[in-house]
Amino acid sequence: MSGDIDGATLDVLLRVAGLAPPEECHAGIMANLALLARHGAHLREIDDPMEDPAELIAP
Amino acid sequence: MIDTLNIFTTLLPGGPAPDGPLAGTSFAAKDLFDVAGHVTLAGSKINADDGRIAAQDATLVARLKAAGCRLVGMTNMDEYAYGFATENSHYGTTRNPHDPTRIAGGSSGGSAAAVAAGLVDVALGSDTNGSIRVPASLCGVYGLKPTFGRLSRAGVYPFVHSLDHAGLFARTPAMLAAAYDAVQGPDPRDPAQDQRPAEPIVLSSDMAPLRVGMLRGFFATGAAPEAHAALAHVVDGLAALGCAIAPALLPGASQARSAAFCMTAMEGGSLHRADLMTRPMDFDPAVRDRMLAGLLMPADLLLAARRVRRIVAASARALFADFDLLLSPATPCSAPRIGEPTIEIEGRPVPVRANLGMFCQPISFIGLPAISVPALANTPLPIGVQMIAPAWAEARLIHTAHHLHRAGITGTTGTAP
């Protein structure tokens, strides 16, 4: 997911998530989405789902 | 008590001095620890409006009281513990006792400042990404974040369940040890706590020579000269105490920081989803926008972050086969001025608030115990060094800090009476 989204895309994302913050929040949300996308891409550099033992729940 | 530094959200009336091993001492609690009869604000307007009064003390509050430590009040913090500055849009900014034009750090900024100013002997804080170690560094006090699951979180308002730790501030390692001993041990009120028995701290006059790793790579870049000076000072001090020093690398540290960043926004947002849907404008704007963004990220990212945690935790366990203790700067700089958006590091302006916890985040992310010790390195303002131990080795951290303190390598200066 790219963090660099436009206002129309943000509107769709918010609607799907059931959120309706006022317009004045949108710039801050988009800036944080971009930051999260950058950190997300970075952490995936060492992520390997095929090698993960997962967290086991002891019965 | 006149609170010119905006340290407290609530000051309690004095009462009779309680008995116990900590008799004659006092403490403050970050205002996310329940105190019976009071609303736990957690730095928020929403909690104040809701007005839910705590029926009983948080376990750590109750245990300090039972040990004879007198509760003086509750301290200011970033809203819902989401921040490194204690610049709170509802309750104001907590000022640094060493220079009131500067921040105290956060999110447990009021607790660190209360100890640094000498208003209390001990303070309770919480640390999800660095919220004890960052303000301890900027305020020049000792700040302990124990192993994940060591101390009870019963009655502690949550932020990110899978990353939250409770911990302590003090001006001396001896006081830190005494308070830590008073609060540790299993608590049936906290189902997430590890049930290992208390392991009392013994501060002996001897210190075994430790194998100390000076973290390089991610931990060696992006810091201002005073952070490097503080680290070098403590490294030299440990060498003088007989420790063997060598460079060390923690693979995946940078990715761990990113994973902590994402997990925090996503889990934190999830916790407050109902209020973010119905009353977003009642949040601190900075907190609100981060949590809303976290709610919009795909679930796959949270799964990836959890996998990265297992990878980096395994790297750290392997590293501790060669080292007893790891060192890094606690913060990339000393306390910034209030309202200052950036600092210059390595010739570039760097956003200060997002980066104050950069060296702490990878460590809390994998749950290792860590302490910020105030280096007496002739820097203009206090700054801490982060010491990291293997899981459950808090005693090693406090004992090493005790010897650094006795040798005059670390210590508090200036503001305490």
CSV table of C-alpha atoms in Angstrom, one decimal:
chain,number,residue,atom,x,y,z
A,1,MET,CA,0.0,0.0,0.0
A,2,SER,CA,1.4,3.4,-1.0
A,3,GLY,CA,1.2,6.1,1.6
A,4,ASP,CA,1.1,8.8,-1.0
A,5,ILE,CA,-2.6,8.8,-1.6
A,6,ASP,CA,-4.9,11.5,-2.8
A,7,GLY,CA,-7.9,13.0,-1.1
A,8,ALA,CA,-10.5,10.9,-3.0
A,9,THR,CA,-8.7,7.7,-2.1
A,10,LEU,CA,-8.5,8.7,1.6
A,11,ASP,CA,-12.3,9.3,1.5
A,12,VAL,CA,-12.8,5.8,0.3
A,13,LEU,CA,-10.5,4.3,2.9
A,14,LEU,CA,-12.1,6.2,5.7
A,15,ARG,CA,-15.6,5.2,4.5
A,16,VAL,CA,-14.6,1.5,4.3
A,17,ALA,CA,-13.2,1.7,7.8
A,18,GLY,CA,-16.3,3.4,9.2
A,19,LEU,CA,-14.5,6.6,10.1
A,20,ALA,CA,-15.6,10.1,9.4
A,21,PRO,CA,-13.1,12.6,10.8
A,22,PRO,CA,-13.6,16.2,9.7
A,23,GLU,CA,-11.8,17.5,6.6
A,24,GLU,CA,-9.3,19.4,8.7
A,25,CYS,CA,-7.9,16.0,9.9
A,26,HIS,CA,-7.2,14.7,6.4
A,27,ALA,CA,-3.8,16.3,5.8
A,28,GLY,CA,-2.5,14.9,9.1
A,29,ILE,CA,-3.8,11.5,8.4
A,30,MET,CA,-2.3,11.4,4.9
A,31,ALA,CA,1.1,12.5,6.3
A,32,ASN,CA,1.0,9.7,8.8
A,33,LEU,CA,-0.1,7.2,6.2
A,34,ALA,CA,2.9,8.1,4.2
A,35,LEU,CA,5.2,7.6,7.2
A,36,LEU,CA,3.6,4.3,8.0
A,37,ALA,CA,4.0,3.1,4.4
A,38,ARG,CA,7.7,4.0,4.5
A,39,HIS,CA,8.2,2.1,7.8
A,40,GLY,CA,6.1,-0.7,6.5
A,41,ALA,CA,8.2,-1.1,3.4
A,42,HIS,CA,11.3,-1.0,5.5
A,43,LEU,CA,10.3,-3.7,8.0
A,44,ARG,CA,9.3,-6.0,5.1
A,45,GLU,CA,12.9,-6.1,4.0
A,46,ILE,CA,13.6,-8.8,6.6
A,47,ASP,CA,10.1,-10.3,6.8
A,48,ASP,CA,9.8,-13.9,5.5
A,49,PRO,CA,6.3,-15.4,6.1
A,50,MET,CA,7.4,-18.8,4.8
A,51,GLU,CA,10.0,-19.1,7.5
A,52,ASP,CA,8.0,-18.0,10.4
A,53,PRO,CA,7.1,-20.5,13.1
A,54,ALA,CA,4.1,-18.4,14.2
A,55,GLU,CA,2.9,-17.9,17.7
A,56,LEU,CA,1.6,-21.2,19.2
A,57,ILE,CA,-1.2,-21.3,21.7
A,58,ALA,CA,-0.6,-24.0,24.2
A,59,PRO,CA,-3.9,-26.0,24.6
B,1,MET,CA,4.3,22.7,46.4
B,2,ILE,CA,4.3,25.2,43.4
B,3,ASP,CA,4.2,23.4,40.1
B,4,THR,CA,6.0,26.0,37.9
B,5,LEU,CA,7.2,23.2,35.5
B,6,ASN,CA,3.7,21.8,34.9
B,7,ILE,CA,4.7,18.4,36.3
B,8,PHE,CA,1.5,17.3,38.0
B,9,THR,CA,-2.0,16.8,36.8
B,10,THR,CA,-3.2,16.2,40.4
B,11,LEU,CA,-1.5,17.0,43.7
B,12,LEU,CA,-2.7,15.1,46.7
B,13,PRO,CA,-3.0,16.4,50.3
B,14,GLY,CA,-0.3,15.3,52.7
B,15,GLY,CA,-1.1,12.7,55.2
B,16,PRO,CA,0.5,10.8,58.0
B,17,ALA,CA,3.9,9.3,57.2
B,18,PRO,CA,3.4,5.6,56.4
B,19,ASP,CA,5.6,2.8,57.8
B,20,GLY,CA,7.6,0.3,55.8
B,21,PRO,CA,11.0,-0.3,54.2
B,22,LEU,CA,10.5,2.9,52.1
B,23,ALA,CA,9.3,5.0,55.1
B,24,GLY,CA,10.3,8.7,54.7
B,25,THR,CA,10.3,8.6,50.9
B,26,SER,CA,7.7,9.8,48.4
B,27,PHE,CA,6.6,9.0,44.9
B,28,ALA,CA,4.6,10.3,42.0
B,29,ALA,CA,2.6,8.2,39.5
B,30,LYS,CA,2.2,8.9,35.8
B,31,ASP,CA,-1.4,9.7,35.3
B,32,LEU,CA,-2.2,6.4,33.7
B,33,PHE,CA,-1.8,4.5,36.9
B,34,ASP,CA,-5.1,4.1,38.7
B,35,VAL,CA,-5.3,5.9,42.1
B,36,ALA,CA,-8.4,5.0,44.0
B,37,GLY,CA,-11.0,7.8,44.1
B,38,HIS,CA,-9.5,9.6,41.1
B,39,VAL,CA,-10.2,9.7,37.4
B,40,THR,CA,-7.2,8.2,35.5
B,41,LEU,CA,-6.7,10.9,32.9
B,42,ALA,CA,-4.0,9.3,30.7
B,43,GLY,CA,-3.4,12.8,29.4
B,44,SER,CA,-6.8,12.9,27.7
B,45,LYS,CA,-9.8,15.1,27.7
B,46,ILE,CA,-12.0,12.1,26.9
B,47,ASN,CA,-11.1,10.3,30.1
B,48,ALA,CA,-11.8,13.5,32.0
B,49,ASP,CA,-15.2,13.9,30.4
B,50,ASP,CA,-16.1,10.3,31.0
B,51,GLY,CA,-15.2,10.7,34.6
B,52,ARG,CA,-14.7,7.1,35.5
B,53,ILE,CA,-13.3,7.0,39.0
B,54,ALA,CA,-10.8,4.3,39.9
B,55,ALA,CA,-12.1,1.9,42.5
B,56,GLN,CA,-8.7,0.7,43.6
B,57,ASP,CA,-5.1,1.6,43.2
B,58,ALA,CA,-3.0,0.1,40.4
B,59,THR,CA,-0.9,-2.7,41.8
B,60,LEU,CA,2.3,-0.8,41.6
B,61,VAL,CA,0.8,2.2,43.4
B,62,ALA,CA,-0.6,-0.1,46.1
B,63,ARG,CA,2.8,-1.8,46.6
B,64,LEU,CA,4.8,1.4,46.9
B,65,LYS,CA,2.2,2.7,49.4
B,66,ALA,CA,2.4,-0.6,51.3
B,67,ALA,CA,6.2,-0.2,51.5
B,68,GLY,CA,5.8,3.1,53.2
B,69,CYS,CA,6.3,5.4,50.2
B,70,ARG,CA,3.9,8.4,50.2
B,71,LEU,CA,2.0,9.2,47.0
B,72,VAL,CA,2.4,13.0,46.3
B,73,GLY,CA,0.4,13.2,43.0
B,74,MET,CA,-0.2,12.2,39.5
B,75,THR,CA,2.0,13.5,36.6
B,76,ASN,CA,1.5,14.9,33.2
B,77,MET,CA,2.1,12.9,30.0
B,78,ASP,CA,1.5,12.8,26.3
B,79,GLU,CA,-2.1,11.9,25.6
B,80,TYR,CA,-2.6,8.2,25.9
B,81,ALA,CA,1.2,7.9,26.2
B,82,TYR,CA,1.6,8.5,22.4
B,83,GLY,CA,4.6,10.8,22.2
B,84,PHE,CA,8.1,11.6,23.3
B,85,ALA,CA,7.7,15.2,24.4
B,86,THR,CA,4.9,15.7,27.0
B,87,GLU,CA,3.6,18.5,25.0
B,88,ASN,CA,-0.1,17.9,25.7
B,89,SER,CA,-2.8,20.0,24.0
B,90,HIS,CA,-5.1,19.6,27.0
B,91,TYR,CA,-2.8,19.9,30.0
B,92,GLY,CA,0.1,21.8,28.6
B,93,THR,CA,3.8,21.1,28.3
B,94,THR,CA,5.9,19.8,31.1
B,95,ARG,CA,9.1,21.8,31.3
B,96,ASN,CA,12.6,20.4,31.9
B,97,PRO,CA,13.9,21.1,35.4
B,98,HIS,CA,17.4,21.7,34.0
B,99,ASP,CA,16.2,24.4,31.6
B,100,PRO,CA,12.5,25.3,31.6
B,101,THR,CA,12.6,26.5,28.0
B,102,ARG,CA,13.1,22.8,27.0
B,103,ILE,CA,10.9,19.7,27.0
B,104,ALA,CA,11.2,17.0,29.6
B,105,GLY,CA,10.7,14.3,27.1
B,106,GLY,CA,7.9,11.8,27.1
B,107,SER,CA,5.6,10.2,27.4
B,108,SER,CA,6.4,9.9,31.1
B,109,GLY,CA,7.7,13.4,31.2
B,110,GLY,CA,6.0,14.6,34.4
B,111,SER,CA,7.4,11.6,36.3
B,112,ALA,CA,10.9,12.1,35.1
B,113,ALA,CA,10.8,15.9,35.8
B,114,ALA,CA,9.3,15.3,39.3
B,115,VAL,CA,12.3,13.1,40.2
B,116,ALA,CA,14.8,15.4,38.5
B,117,ALA,CA,13.4,18.4,40.4
B,118,GLY,CA,13.7,16.6,43.7
B,119,LEU,CA,10.0,16.8,44.3
B,120,VAL,CA,9.8,13.0,44.9
B,121,ASP,CA,12.2,10.2,45.4
B,122,VAL,CA,10.7,7.8,43.0
B,123,ALA,CA,8.2,8.0,40.1
B,124,LEU,CA,6.2,5.4,38.2
B,125,GLY,CA,6.1,5.5,34.4
B,126,SER,CA,5.3,3.4,31.5
B,127,ASP,CA,7.4,2.6,28.4
B,128,THR,CA,5.9,1.3,25.1
B,129,ASN,CA,8.5,2.7,22.7
B,130,GLY,CA,10.9,4.5,25.1
B,131,SER,CA,8.6,6.6,27.3
B,132,ILE,CA,10.7,6.0,30.4
B,133,ARG,CA,14.1,6.0,28.9
B,134,VAL,CA,13.6,9.1,26.8
B,135,PRO,CA,12.5,11.5,29.6
B,136,ALA,CA,15.1,9.9,31.9
B,137,SER,CA,17.7,10.8,29.4
B,138,LEU,CA,16.5,14.4,28.9
B,139,CYS,CA,15.9,15.0,32.6
B,140,GLY,CA,19.2,13.4,33.8
B,141,VAL,CA,17.8,10.7,36.1
B,142,TYR,CA,17.9,6.9,36.1
B,143,GLY,CA,15.0,5.2,34.3
B,144,LEU,CA,14.3,1.5,34.3
B,145,LYS,CA,12.2,-0.4,31.8
B,146,PRO,CA,12.1,-4.0,33.0
B,147,THR,CA,11.6,-7.1,30.9
B,148,PHE,CA,8.2,-7.3,29.2
B,149,GLY,CA,5.9,-9.0,31.6
B,150,ARG,CA,8.1,-8.4,34.7
B,151,LEU,CA,6.0,-5.8,36.5
B,152,SER,CA,2.3,-5.9,36.9
B,153,ARG,CA,0.2,-3.7,34.6
B,154,ALA,CA,-3.0,-4.1,36.6
B,155,GLY,CA,-4.7,-0.7,36.9
B,156,VAL,CA,-2.4,0.8,34.2
B,157,TYR,CA,-4.3,2.5,31.4
B,158,PRO,CA,-3.2,0.6,28.2
B,159,PHE,CA,-1.7,2.1,25.1
B,160,VAL,CA,-0.3,-0.9,23.0
B,161,HIS,CA,-1.0,-4.1,24.9
B,162,SER,CA,1.7,-6.1,23.2
B,163,LEU,CA,4.4,-3.4,23.9
B,164,ASP,CA,3.4,-1.7,27.2
B,165,HIS,CA,5.8,-2.0,30.2
B,166,ALA,CA,5.6,-0.4,33.6
B,167,GLY,CA,8.8,1.0,35.2
B,168,LEU,CA,10.5,3.4,37.5
B,169,PHE,CA,12.5,6.6,37.8
B,170,ALA,CA,14.9,7.6,40.6
B,171,ARG,CA,17.9,9.8,41.3
B,172,THR,CA,20.1,6.9,42.5
B,173,PRO,CA,20.4,3.2,41.6
B,174,ALA,CA,20.0,2.4,45.3
B,175,MET,CA,16.7,4.1,45.5
B,176,LEU,CA,15.7,2.5,42.1
B,177,ALA,CA,16.6,-0.9,43.5
B,178,ALA,CA,14.6,-0.4,46.7
B,179,ALA,CA,11.5,0.8,44.8
B,180,TYR,CA,11.9,-2.0,42.2
B,181,ASP,CA,12.0,-4.6,45.0
B,182,ALA,CA,8.9,-3.1,46.5
B,183,VAL,CA,6.9,-3.5,43.3
B,184,GLN,CA,8.1,-6.7,41.7
B,185,GLY,CA,6.6,-10.1,42.1
B,186,PRO,CA,3.5,-11.9,40.7
B,187,ASP,CA,0.2,-10.2,40.7
B,188,PRO,CA,-3.0,-12.3,40.3
B,189,ARG,CA,-4.7,-9.1,38.9
B,190,ASP,CA,-2.6,-9.1,35.8
B,191,PRO,CA,-3.1,-12.1,33.6
B,192,ALA,CA,-0.4,-11.0,31.1
B,193,GLN,CA,2.3,-10.8,33.7
B,194,ASP,CA,5.0,-13.4,33.9
B,195,GLN,CA,4.5,-15.3,37.2
B,196,ARG,CA,8.1,-15.7,38.1
B,197,PRO,CA,8.8,-14.9,41.8
B,198,ALA,CA,10.4,-11.7,42.9
B,199,GLU,CA,14.2,-11.6,42.5
B,200,PRO,CA,15.4,-9.0,45.0
B,201,ILE,CA,18.3,-6.8,44.0
B,202,VAL,CA,21.6,-7.2,45.9
B,203,LEU,CA,23.9,-4.2,45.5
B,204,SER,CA,27.3,-5.6,46.5
B,205,SER,CA,30.6,-3.7,46.6
B,206,ASP,CA,32.1,-6.1,44.0
B,207,MET,CA,31.3,-5.9,40.3
B,208,ALA,CA,32.1,-8.9,38.1
B,209,PRO,CA,33.9,-7.9,34.9
B,210,LEU,CA,31.2,-7.9,32.2
B,211,ARG,CA,31.5,-8.4,28.4
B,212,VAL,CA,30.0,-5.1,27.1
B,213,GLY,CA,28.9,-4.7,23.6
B,214,MET,CA,28.9,-1.1,22.2
B,215,LEU,CA,26.1,-1.3,19.6
B,216,ARG,CA,27.1,-0.1,16.2
B,217,GLY,CA,25.2,0.1,12.9
B,218,PHE,CA,21.7,1.5,13.4
B,219,PHE,CA,22.7,2.7,16.9
B,220,ALA,CA,25.8,4.5,15.8
B,221,THR,CA,24.2,6.9,13.3
B,222,GLY,CA,21.8,9.8,13.6
B,223,ALA,CA,22.9,11.1,17.0
B,224,ALA,CA,24.2,14.5,18.0
B,225,PRO,CA,27.8,15.0,19.4
B,226,GLU,CA,26.5,15.0,23.0
B,227,ALA,CA,25.0,11.5,22.6
B,228,HIS,CA,28.3,10.2,21.3
B,229,ALA,CA,30.2,11.9,24.1
B,230,ALA,CA,27.9,10.4,26.8
B,231,LEU,CA,28.3,6.9,25.3
B,232,ALA,CA,32.1,7.2,25.1
B,233,HIS,CA,32.2,8.4,28.7
B,234,VAL,CA,30.2,5.5,30.0
B,235,VAL,CA,32.2,3.0,27.9
B,236,ASP,CA,35.4,4.4,29.3
B,237,GLY,CA,33.9,4.1,32.8
B,238,LEU,CA,32.9,0.5,32.4
B,239,ALA,CA,36.4,-0.3,31.0
B,240,ALA,CA,37.9,1.3,34.1
B,241,LEU,CA,35.7,-0.9,36.2
B,242,GLY,CA,37.2,-3.9,34.5
B,243,CYS,CA,34.7,-4.6,31.8
B,244,ALA,CA,35.8,-5.9,28.3
B,245,ILE,CA,34.4,-3.6,25.6
B,246,ALA,CA,33.8,-4.7,22.0
B,247,PRO,CA,31.7,-3.5,19.1
B,248,ALA,CA,28.4,-5.3,18.7
B,249,LEU,CA,25.7,-5.5,16.0
B,250,LEU,CA,22.0,-6.2,16.4
B,251,PRO,CA,20.8,-7.3,13.0
B,252,GLY,CA,17.4,-6.0,12.1
B,253,ALA,CA,17.4,-3.2,14.6
B,254,SER,CA,16.3,-0.6,12.1
B,255,GLN,CA,13.5,-2.8,10.9
B,256,ALA,CA,12.5,-3.5,14.5
B,257,ARG,CA,12.1,0.2,15.0
B,258,SER,CA,9.9,0.5,11.9
B,259,ALA,CA,7.9,-2.5,13.1
B,260,ALA,CA,7.4,-0.9,16.5
B,261,PHE,CA,6.3,2.3,14.8
B,262,CYS,CA,3.6,0.5,12.7
B,263,MET,CA,2.4,-1.8,15.5
B,264,THR,CA,2.0,1.2,17.8
B,265,ALA,CA,-0.2,3.1,15.4
B,266,MET,CA,-2.3,0.1,14.5
B,267,GLU,CA,-2.8,-1.3,18.0
B,268,GLY,CA,-3.1,2.1,19.6
B,269,GLY,CA,-5.7,3.1,17.0
B,270,SER,CA,-7.6,-0.2,17.5
B,271,LEU,CA,-7.8,0.4,21.3
B,272,HIS,CA,-9.4,3.9,20.7
B,273,ARG,CA,-11.4,3.0,17.6
B,274,ALA,CA,-14.8,3.7,19.2
B,275,ASP,CA,-13.8,7.2,20.3
B,276,LEU,CA,-12.0,7.9,17.0
B,277,MET,CA,-15.3,7.1,15.2
B,278,THR,CA,-17.6,9.2,17.4
B,279,ARG,CA,-15.5,12.0,18.9
B,280,PRO,CA,-12.2,12.5,17.0
B,281,MET,CA,-12.0,16.2,17.8
B,282,ASP,CA,-11.7,15.4,21.5
B,283,PHE,CA,-8.2,13.9,20.9
B,284,ASP,CA,-4.9,15.7,20.9
B,285,PRO,CA,-4.6,16.4,17.1
B,286,ALA,CA,-1.2,14.7,16.8
B,287,VAL,CA,-2.3,11.6,18.5
B,288,ARG,CA,-5.6,11.5,16.6
B,289,ASP,CA,-4.1,11.7,13.2
B,290,ARG,CA,-1.5,8.9,14.0
B,291,MET,CA,-4.1,6.6,15.4
B,292,LEU,CA,-6.6,7.2,12.5
B,293,ALA,CA,-3.8,6.4,10.0
B,294,GLY,CA,-3.0,3.3,12.0
B,295,LEU,CA,-6.6,2.2,11.7
B,296,LEU,CA,-6.4,2.4,7.9
B,297,MET,CA,-3.3,0.2,7.5
B,298,PRO,CA,-3.8,-3.4,6.2
B,299,ALA,CA,-3.9,-6.2,8.7
B,300,ASP,CA,-1.0,-7.9,6.8
B,301,LEU,CA,1.3,-5.1,8.1
B,302,LEU,CA,0.6,-6.0,11.7
B,303,LEU,CA,1.3,-9.7,11.0
B,304,ALA,CA,4.6,-8.7,9.3
B,305,ALA,CA,5.6,-6.6,12.3
B,306,ARG,CA,5.0,-9.5,14.6
B,307,ARG,CA,7.1,-11.7,12.5
B,308,VAL,CA,9.9,-9.1,12.5
B,309,ARG,CA,9.7,-9.1,16.3
B,310,ARG,CA,10.4,-12.8,16.4
B,311,ILE,CA,13.3,-12.5,14.0
B,312,VAL,CA,15.0,-9.6,15.9
B,313,ALA,CA,14.4,-11.2,19.3
B,314,ALA,CA,16.2,-14.3,18.0
B,315,SER,CA,19.1,-12.1,16.9
B,316,ALA,CA,19.3,-10.5,20.3
B,317,ARG,CA,19.3,-13.8,22.1
B,318,ALA,CA,22.2,-14.9,19.9
B,319,LEU,CA,24.1,-11.7,20.6
B,320,PHE,CA,23.9,-12.3,24.3
B,321,ALA,CA,25.9,-15.4,23.9
B,322,ASP,CA,28.9,-13.1,23.4
B,323,PHE,CA,27.9,-10.2,25.6
B,324,ASP,CA,26.5,-9.6,29.1
B,325,LEU,CA,25.4,-6.0,28.5
B,326,LEU,CA,24.8,-3.9,25.4
B,327,LEU,CA,25.1,-0.1,25.2
B,328,SER,CA,23.7,2.6,23.0
B,329,PRO,CA,22.7,6.3,23.3
B,330,ALA,CA,19.3,6.6,25.1
B,331,THR,CA,18.3,9.5,22.9
B,332,PRO,CA,19.9,11.0,19.8
B,333,CYS,CA,20.3,14.4,21.5
B,334,SER,CA,19.7,16.3,24.8
B,335,ALA,CA,16.5,18.1,25.5
B,336,PRO,CA,15.2,20.2,22.5
B,337,ARG,CA,13.6,23.6,23.1
B,338,ILE,CA,9.8,23.6,23.5
B,339,GLY,CA,8.3,24.0,20.1
B,340,GLU,CA,11.5,23.3,18.3
B,341,PRO,CA,10.5,21.1,15.3
B,342,THR,CA,13.9,19.9,14.2
B,343,ILE,CA,17.5,19.6,15.4
B,344,GLU,CA,20.6,19.4,13.3
B,345,ILE,CA,22.3,16.0,13.3
B,346,GLU,CA,25.2,15.2,11.0
B,347,GLY,CA,24.6,18.5,9.1
B,348,ARG,CA,20.9,17.8,8.4
B,349,PRO,CA,17.7,19.0,10.0
B,350,VAL,CA,16.0,16.0,11.6
B,351,PRO,CA,12.4,16.0,13.0
B,352,VAL,CA,13.1,15.8,16.7
B,353,ARG,CA,9.9,14.4,18.2
B,354,ALA,CA,9.6,11.3,16.0
B,355,ASN,CA,13.2,10.5,16.5
B,356,LEU,CA,13.7,11.0,20.2
B,357,GLY,CA,12.9,7.3,20.8
B,358,MET,CA,14.7,5.8,17.8
B,359,PHE,CA,17.3,4.0,19.9
B,360,CYS,CA,14.8,2.8,22.5
B,361,GLN,CA,12.2,1.4,20.2
B,362,PRO,CA,14.0,-1.7,18.9
B,363,ILE,CA,14.7,-2.7,22.5
B,364,SER,CA,11.2,-2.4,24.0
B,365,PHE,CA,9.9,-4.0,20.8
B,366,ILE,CA,11.6,-7.2,21.7
B,367,GLY,CA,10.9,-6.9,25.4
B,368,LEU,CA,14.5,-6.7,26.7
B,369,PRO,CA,15.2,-4.9,30.0
B,370,ALA,CA,16.9,-1.6,29.7
B,371,ILE,CA,18.0,1.4,31.8
B,372,SER,CA,18.9,4.9,30.9
B,373,VAL,CA,21.8,6.1,33.1
B,374,PRO,CA,22.6,9.9,33.3
B,375,ALA,CA,26.2,10.3,32.0
B,376,LEU,CA,28.3,12.9,33.8
B,377,ALA,CA,30.1,13.7,30.6
B,378,ASN,CA,30.4,17.5,30.9
B,379,THR,CA,27.6,18.0,28.3
B,380,PRO,CA,25.7,21.3,28.7
B,381,LEU,CA,22.5,19.5,29.4
B,382,PRO,CA,21.8,16.0,30.8
B,383,ILE,CA,21.8,13.0,28.4
B,384,GLY,CA,21.5,9.3,29.1
B,385,VAL,CA,23.1,6.1,27.9
B,386,GLN,CA,20.9,3.0,27.4
B,387,MET,CA,22.2,-0.2,28.9
B,388,ILE,CA,20.4,-3.4,27.7
B,389,ALA,CA,20.5,-6.8,29.4
B,390,PRO,CA,19.2,-10.2,28.5
B,391,ALA,CA,15.6,-11.0,29.5
B,392,TRP,CA,15.0,-11.1,33.3
B,393,ALA,CA,18.5,-9.6,34.0
B,394,GLU,CA,17.3,-6.4,35.6
B,395,ALA,CA,19.5,-7.0,38.6
B,396,ARG,CA,22.6,-6.8,36.3
B,397,LEU,CA,21.4,-3.4,35.0
B,398,ILE,CA,20.8,-1.9,38.4
B,399,HIS,CA,24.0,-3.4,39.8
B,400,THR,CA,26.1,-2.0,37.0
B,401,ALA,CA,24.3,1.4,37.3
B,402,HIS,CA,25.1,1.3,41.0
B,403,HIS,CA,28.8,0.9,40.3
B,404,LEU,CA,28.8,3.6,37.6
B,405,HIS,CA,27.1,5.9,40.1
B,406,ARG,CA,29.6,5.2,42.9
B,407,ALA,CA,32.5,5.8,40.6
B,408,GLY,CA,31.0,9.2,39.6
B,409,ILE,CA,30.6,8.2,35.9
B,410,THR,CA,26.9,8.6,36.0
B,411,GLY,CA,24.7,10.6,38.4
B,412,THR,CA,22.1,13.4,38.7
B,413,THR,CA,23.1,17.0,38.8
B,414,GLY,CA,21.8,20.4,39.4
B,415,THR,CA,18.1,20.6,40.3
B,416,ALA,CA,17.4,18.2,43.2
B,417,PRO,CA,17.7,19.5,46.8
